[in-house]
mmCIF file of C-alpha atoms in Angstrom:
data_model
loop_
_atom_site.group_PDB
_atom_site.id
_atom_site.type_symbol
_atom_site.label_atom_id
_atom_site.label_comp_id
_atom_site.label_asym_id
_atom_site.label_seq_id
_atom_site.Cartn_x
_atom_site.Cartn_y
_atom_site.Cartn_z
ATOM 1 C CA ARG O 1 0.000 0.000 0.000
ATOM 2 C CA ILE O 2 1.371 3.413 -0.970
ATOM 3 C CA THR O 3 1.535 5.787 1.965
ATOM 4 C CA LEU O 4 0.582 9.451 1.783
ATOM 5 C CA LEU O 5 4.264 10.387 2.234
ATOM 6 C CA GLU O 6 5.273 8.194 -0.734
ATOM 7 C CA GLU O 7 2.516 9.749 -2.859
ATOM 8 C CA ASN O 8 3.738 13.229 -1.965
ATOM 9 C CA LYS O 9 7.336 12.306 -2.846
ATOM 10 C CA SER O 10 6.203 10.833 -6.176
ATOM 11 C CA LEU O 11 4.171 13.957 -6.972
ATOM 12 C CA LYS O 12 7.134 16.197 -6.083
ATOM 13 C CA ARG O 13 9.413 14.195 -8.431
ATOM 14 C CA ARG O 14 6.900 14.651 -11.277
ATOM 15 C CA ILE O 15 6.588 18.377 -10.564
ATOM 16 C CA ASP O 16 10.382 18.793 -10.383
ATOM 17 C CA TYR O 17 10.754 16.953 -13.695
ATOM 18 C CA ARG O 18 8.137 19.072 -15.439
ATOM 19 C CA TYR O 19 9.326 22.431 -14.160
ATOM 20 C CA SER O 20 13.089 21.861 -14.251
ATOM 21 C CA PHE O 21 14.380 21.659 -17.791
ATOM 22 C CA ALA O 22 18.088 21.111 -18.503
ATOM 23 C CA GLY O 23 18.984 22.939 -15.315
ATOM 24 C CA ILE O 24 16.508 25.784 -15.963
ATOM 25 C CA ALA O 25 13.620 26.197 -13.530
ATOM 26 C CA GLY O 26 10.232 27.739 -14.163
ATOM 27 C CA VAL O 27 6.545 27.027 -13.552
ATOM 28 C CA SER O 28 5.184 29.985 -15.527
ATOM 29 C CA GLU O 29 3.518 29.752 -18.903
ATOM 30 C CA LYS O 30 6.244 31.969 -20.375
ATOM 31 C CA MET O 31 8.984 29.551 -19.287
ATOM 32 C CA GLN O 32 7.030 26.500 -20.419
ATOM 33 C CA ARG O 33 6.943 28.160 -23.847
ATOM 34 C CA VAL O 34 10.714 28.696 -23.700
ATOM 35 C CA PHE O 35 11.221 25.017 -22.804
ATOM 36 C CA SER O 36 9.166 23.968 -25.852
ATOM 37 C CA LEU O 37 11.143 26.298 -28.132
ATOM 38 C CA ILE O 38 14.468 24.927 -26.878
ATOM 39 C CA ILE O 39 13.530 21.453 -28.093
ATOM 40 C CA GLN O 40 12.102 22.795 -31.348
ATOM 41 C CA VAL O 41 15.062 24.966 -32.368
ATOM 42 C CA SER O 42 17.664 22.411 -31.300
ATOM 43 C CA GLN O 43 16.711 20.354 -34.349
ATOM 44 C CA ILE O 44 17.449 23.064 -36.933
ATOM 45 C CA LYS O 45 20.759 24.306 -38.326
ATOM 46 C CA ARG O 46 19.932 27.985 -38.508
ATOM 47 C CA PRO O 47 21.407 30.724 -36.286
ATOM 48 C CA ILE O 48 19.310 31.169 -33.152
ATOM 49 C CA LEU O 49 18.971 34.498 -31.352
ATOM 50 C CA LEU O 50 18.273 34.681 -27.605
ATOM 51 C CA MET O 51 16.843 38.027 -26.512
ATOM 52 C CA GLY O 52 16.633 39.006 -22.859
ATOM 53 C CA GLU O 53 17.919 41.226 -20.108
ATOM 54 C CA SER O 54 21.140 40.573 -18.212
ATOM 55 C CA GLY O 55 20.795 37.782 -15.675
ATOM 56 C CA THR O 56 17.821 36.035 -17.297
ATOM 57 C CA GLY O 57 19.767 32.845 -18.052
ATOM 58 C CA LYS O 58 20.494 33.153 -21.772
ATOM 59 C CA GLU O 59 23.696 31.120 -21.588
ATOM 60 C CA MET O 60 21.875 28.331 -19.749
ATOM 61 C CA ILE O 61 19.310 28.288 -22.555
ATOM 62 C CA ALA O 62 22.095 28.187 -25.149
ATOM 63 C CA ARG O 63 23.617 25.214 -23.327
ATOM 64 C CA ALA O 64 20.206 23.526 -23.171
ATOM 65 C CA ILE O 65 19.827 23.914 -26.946
ATOM 66 C CA HIS O 66 23.304 22.420 -27.323
ATOM 67 C CA LYS O 67 22.402 19.513 -25.038
ATOM 68 C CA TYR O 68 19.340 18.590 -27.083
ATOM 69 C CA ALA O 69 21.099 19.123 -30.404
ATOM 70 C CA PHE O 70 24.083 16.958 -29.427
ATOM 71 C CA PRO O 71 23.182 14.247 -26.910
ATOM 72 C CA ASP O 72 26.592 12.669 -27.594
ATOM 73 C CA GLU O 73 28.397 15.582 -25.866
ATOM 74 C CA LYS O 74 29.964 17.646 -28.628
ATOM 75 C CA ASP O 75 31.940 20.777 -27.725
ATOM 76 C CA PHE O 76 30.308 24.055 -26.682
ATOM 77 C CA TYR O 77 32.344 27.104 -27.750
ATOM 78 C CA LYS O 78 31.700 30.441 -26.076
ATOM 79 C CA VAL O 79 32.641 33.655 -27.844
ATOM 80 C CA LEU O 80 32.642 36.916 -25.843
ATOM 81 C CA CYS O 81 31.756 39.403 -28.563
ATOM 82 C CA SER O 82 32.934 42.403 -26.556
ATOM 83 C CA ASN O 83 36.469 40.951 -26.327
ATOM 84 C CA LEU O 84 36.780 39.339 -29.741
ATOM 85 C CA PRO O 85 40.059 40.326 -31.447
ATOM 86 C CA THR O 86 40.136 41.435 -35.064
ATOM 87 C CA GLY O 87 40.585 38.489 -37.409
ATOM 88 C CA ALA O 88 39.398 35.898 -34.874
ATOM 89 C CA LEU O 89 36.491 34.767 -37.017
ATOM 90 C CA LYS O 90 38.590 34.581 -40.180
ATOM 91 C CA GLU O 91 41.079 32.408 -38.284
ATOM 92 C CA LYS O 92 38.198 30.467 -36.684
ATOM 93 C CA MET O 93 39.464 31.078 -33.185
ATOM 94 C CA PHE O 94 37.055 30.287 -30.356
ATOM 95 C CA TYR O 95 36.925 29.559 -26.644
ATOM 96 C CA ARG O 96 36.601 26.102 -25.124
ATOM 97 C CA GLY O 97 36.274 26.674 -21.422
ATOM 98 C CA ASN O 98 39.057 29.113 -20.582
ATOM 99 C CA GLU O 99 41.267 28.062 -23.493
ATOM 100 C CA ILE O 100 41.463 29.685 -26.898
ATOM 101 C CA LEU O 101 40.819 27.138 -29.614
ATOM 102 C CA SER O 102 42.174 27.632 -33.121
ATOM 103 C CA GLU O 103 41.265 25.714 -36.249
ATOM 104 C CA MET O 104 44.978 25.608 -37.075
ATOM 105 C CA ASN O 105 44.999 22.376 -35.088
ATOM 106 C CA ASP O 106 43.343 19.803 -37.356
ATOM 107 C CA ARG O 107 42.315 17.734 -34.346
ATOM 108 C CA ASP O 108 40.152 20.587 -33.068
ATOM 109 C CA GLU O 109 38.768 21.727 -36.418
ATOM 110 C CA LEU O 110 35.199 22.935 -36.114
ATOM 111 C CA TYR O 111 33.101 20.212 -37.696
ATOM 112 C CA SER O 112 30.406 19.877 -35.029
ATOM 113 C CA GLY O 113 29.232 21.467 -31.815
ATOM 114 C CA THR O 114 27.671 24.743 -30.757
ATOM 115 C CA ILE O 115 29.219 28.212 -30.987
ATOM 116 C CA TYR O 116 27.617 30.686 -28.605
ATOM 117 C CA PHE O 117 28.167 34.374 -29.413
ATOM 118 C CA GLU O 118 27.475 36.168 -26.132
ATOM 119 C CA ASP O 119 26.313 39.803 -26.301
ATOM 120 C CA ILE O 120 26.218 39.997 -30.076
ATOM 121 C CA HIS O 121 25.124 43.649 -29.811
ATOM 122 C CA LEU O 122 28.618 44.466 -28.476
ATOM 123 C CA LEU O 123 30.449 42.994 -31.478
ATOM 124 C CA PRO O 124 32.568 45.778 -33.022
ATOM 125 C CA TYR O 125 31.240 46.875 -36.404
ATOM 126 C CA PRO O 126 34.439 45.941 -38.341
ATOM 127 C CA LEU O 127 34.132 42.345 -37.082
ATOM 128 C CA GLN O 128 30.513 41.983 -38.152
ATOM 129 C CA ILE O 129 31.396 41.315 -41.787
ATOM 130 C CA GLU O 130 33.648 38.486 -40.565
ATOM 131 C CA LEU O 131 30.699 37.038 -38.673
ATOM 132 C CA VAL O 132 28.395 37.387 -41.694
ATOM 133 C CA ASP O 133 30.933 35.494 -43.804
ATOM 134 C CA PHE O 134 31.247 32.841 -41.094
ATOM 135 C CA LEU O 135 27.466 32.432 -40.836
ATOM 136 C CA GLU O 136 27.173 32.168 -44.612
ATOM 137 C CA GLU O 137 29.921 29.554 -44.671
ATOM 138 C CA ASN O 138 28.139 27.468 -42.031
ATOM 139 C CA ARG O 139 24.567 28.028 -43.154
ATOM 140 C CA PHE O 140 22.531 24.855 -42.521
ATOM 141 C CA GLY O 141 25.727 22.992 -41.578
ATOM 142 C CA LYS O 142 27.208 22.785 -45.036
ATOM 143 C CA GLY O 143 29.116 19.679 -46.078
ATOM 144 C CA GLU O 144 30.222 17.412 -43.259
ATOM 145 C CA LYS O 145 29.844 20.133 -40.655
ATOM 146 C CA ASN O 146 27.161 19.937 -37.998
ATOM 147 C CA LEU O 147 27.411 23.296 -36.241
ATOM 148 C CA ARG O 148 24.777 25.135 -34.229
ATOM 149 C CA ILE O 149 25.121 28.916 -33.995
ATOM 150 C CA VAL O 150 23.489 30.649 -31.030
ATOM 151 C CA ALA O 151 23.783 34.371 -30.267
ATOM 152 C CA SER O 152 22.449 36.447 -27.395
ATOM 153 C CA THR O 153 21.586 40.104 -26.947
ATOM 154 C CA GLU O 154 20.370 42.290 -24.088
ATOM 155 C CA VAL O 155 18.962 44.980 -26.389
ATOM 156 C CA PRO O 156 16.623 44.747 -29.405
ATOM 157 C CA LEU O 157 18.802 44.420 -32.501
ATOM 158 C CA GLU O 158 16.304 46.486 -34.477
ATOM 159 C CA GLU O 159 17.319 49.474 -32.364
ATOM 160 C CA GLU O 160 21.006 48.778 -32.933
ATOM 161 C CA VAL O 161 20.393 48.594 -36.701
ATOM 162 C CA ALA O 162 18.590 51.944 -36.597
ATOM 163 C CA ARG O 163 21.532 53.436 -34.666
ATOM 164 C CA GLY O 164 23.982 52.109 -37.250
ATOM 165 C CA MET O 165 25.647 49.790 -34.741
ATOM 166 C CA ILE O 166 24.576 46.486 -36.315
ATOM 167 C CA ARG O 167 24.816 45.599 -40.009
ATOM 168 C CA ASN O 168 21.548 44.897 -41.807
ATOM 169 C CA ASP O 169 22.796 41.626 -43.264
ATOM 170 C CA LEU O 170 23.878 40.366 -39.820
ATOM 171 C CA PHE O 171 20.485 41.321 -38.422
ATOM 172 C CA TYR O 172 18.690 39.380 -41.158
ATOM 173 C CA PHE O 173 20.794 36.293 -40.398
ATOM 174 C CA LEU O 174 20.072 36.404 -36.677
ATOM 175 C CA ASN O 175 16.480 37.616 -36.557
ATOM 176 C CA ALA O 176 14.857 34.711 -38.390
ATOM 177 C CA VAL O 177 14.760 32.290 -35.434
ATOM 178 C CA LYS O 178 14.655 33.838 -31.965
ATOM 179 C CA ILE O 179 13.632 33.086 -28.411
ATOM 180 C CA GLU O 180 12.556 35.892 -26.119
ATOM 181 C CA VAL O 181 13.712 35.136 -22.574
ATOM 182 C CA PRO O 182 11.346 36.792 -20.059
ATOM 183 C CA SER O 183 12.611 38.939 -17.211
ATOM 184 C CA LEU O 184 11.960 37.759 -13.668
ATOM 185 C CA ARG O 185 9.396 40.525 -13.071
ATOM 186 C CA GLU O 186 7.432 39.138 -16.054
ATOM 187 C CA ARG O 187 7.177 35.730 -14.402
ATOM 188 C CA LYS O 188 6.863 36.413 -10.697
ATOM 189 C CA GLU O 189 4.948 33.165 -10.225
ATOM 190 C CA ASP O 190 8.328 31.470 -10.736
ATOM 191 C CA ILE O 191 9.953 33.229 -7.776
ATOM 192 C CA PRO O 192 8.767 30.844 -4.995
ATOM 193 C CA PHE O 193 9.836 27.866 -7.105
ATOM 194 C CA LEU O 194 13.228 29.434 -7.902
ATOM 195 C CA ILE O 195 13.738 30.244 -4.214
ATOM 196 C CA ASP O 196 13.164 26.584 -3.363
ATOM 197 C CA VAL O 197 15.618 25.466 -6.065
ATOM 198 C CA PHE O 198 18.323 27.964 -5.061
ATOM 199 C CA LEU O 199 17.968 27.291 -1.320
ATOM 200 C CA LYS O 200 18.503 23.576 -1.961
ATOM 201 C CA GLU O 201 21.639 24.403 -3.980
ATOM 202 C CA ILE O 202 22.893 26.663 -1.183
ATOM 203 C CA GLU O 203 22.209 23.956 1.412
ATOM 204 C CA GLU O 204 24.224 21.434 -0.585
ATOM 205 C CA GLY O 205 27.055 23.890 -1.212
ATOM 206 C CA THR O 206 27.373 25.025 2.402
ATOM 207 C CA ASN O 207 26.367 21.831 4.246
ATOM 208 C CA ARG O 208 23.612 23.785 5.990
ATOM 209 C CA LYS O 209 20.517 22.216 7.459
ATOM 210 C CA PRO O 210 17.302 22.721 5.473
ATOM 211 C CA ILE O 211 16.622 26.433 5.179
ATOM 212 C CA LYS O 212 13.141 27.925 5.224
ATOM 213 C CA ILE O 213 11.986 31.368 4.206
ATOM 214 C CA SER O 214 9.519 33.381 6.260
ATOM 215 C CA LYS O 215 6.300 34.748 4.771
ATOM 216 C CA GLU O 216 7.554 38.278 5.390
ATOM 217 C CA ALA O 217 10.789 37.651 3.489
ATOM 218 C CA LEU O 218 8.932 35.903 0.666
ATOM 219 C CA ASN O 219 6.540 38.829 0.280
ATOM 220 C CA LEU O 220 9.470 41.262 0.101
ATOM 221 C CA LEU O 221 11.119 39.147 -2.619
ATOM 222 C CA LEU O 222 7.850 38.949 -4.567
ATOM 223 C CA GLU O 223 7.334 42.710 -4.420
ATOM 224 C CA TYR O 224 10.852 43.592 -5.572
ATOM 225 C CA HIS O 225 11.311 44.349 -9.305
ATOM 226 C CA TRP O 226 14.616 42.404 -9.784
ATOM 227 C CA PRO O 227 16.582 44.436 -12.359
ATOM 228 C CA GLY O 228 19.331 41.804 -12.158
ATOM 229 C CA ASN O 229 16.824 38.989 -12.698
ATOM 230 C CA ILE O 230 17.723 35.398 -11.738
ATOM 231 C CA THR O 231 21.368 36.234 -11.064
ATOM 232 C CA GLU O 232 20.374 38.920 -8.556
ATOM 233 C CA LEU O 233 17.806 36.641 -6.887
ATOM 234 C CA LYS O 234 20.322 33.846 -6.385
ATOM 235 C CA ASN O 235 23.004 36.172 -4.994
ATOM 236 C CA THR O 236 20.447 37.851 -2.712
ATOM 237 C CA LEU O 237 19.432 34.477 -1.265
ATOM 238 C CA GLU O 238 23.061 33.493 -0.724
ATOM 239 C CA GLY O 239 23.623 36.707 1.197
ATOM 240 C CA MET O 240 20.480 36.182 3.279
ATOM 241 C CA VAL O 241 21.567 32.663 4.208
ATOM 242 C CA ILE O 242 25.097 33.740 5.120
ATOM 243 C CA LEU O 243 23.793 36.515 7.370
ATOM 244 C CA SER O 244 21.035 34.449 8.966
ATOM 245 C CA GLU O 245 21.590 32.940 12.407
ATOM 246 C CA GLY O 246 18.952 30.236 12.246
ATOM 247 C CA GLU O 247 17.195 27.957 9.799
ATOM 248 C CA VAL O 248 14.605 30.580 8.790
ATOM 249 C CA ILE O 249 15.494 33.664 6.736
#
């Protein structure tokens, strides 16, 4: 006979599975839509644009797309557009972890994997033609290549085009397939769930006993507008736990 406790544990496992997707948590309709799009776009070989404010988890979404595109663990290359040196794209030089990876080494030649261009709106204008050429070269994974291109931006690229900061041809490449990542204030129903997820992570990382949050503290967190989004929420909780003297914050 299944006890009430076992039923509750089983229900919690089902809820955790449904609302935690590739390390990304969310119970809101907006995030459920994002989860569906991750699976959908992971099966295409077109550049994908992630649009959202700082701290909304765009890199996690890029890594989730990579995970579903390459279940056999291909490499994930991260390119910081604000720090990209001139000629890097012509030389096919990318980052793997903290190392710079160059195609000059045949063993590491870019035949498959995901290249994530972080903060594409900060890419210097002279380098944008290099990126356009690179995207054209790898359109739909030409030849034996099986590359996924994902880019992120914190500002609408249409505005950057109007300001003359982004090339029209680059915009057309990136704007065809996009995912809008909602800010935390647009999905406040996710905050209690995220708090639960982050507190469990903090407990495991600090060997603390189970931590609870008071109704007063929860109401304050729900009322706040979170300009730093998920990143700010997680750091705020870590600070609250560190400064707390008991098991309730």
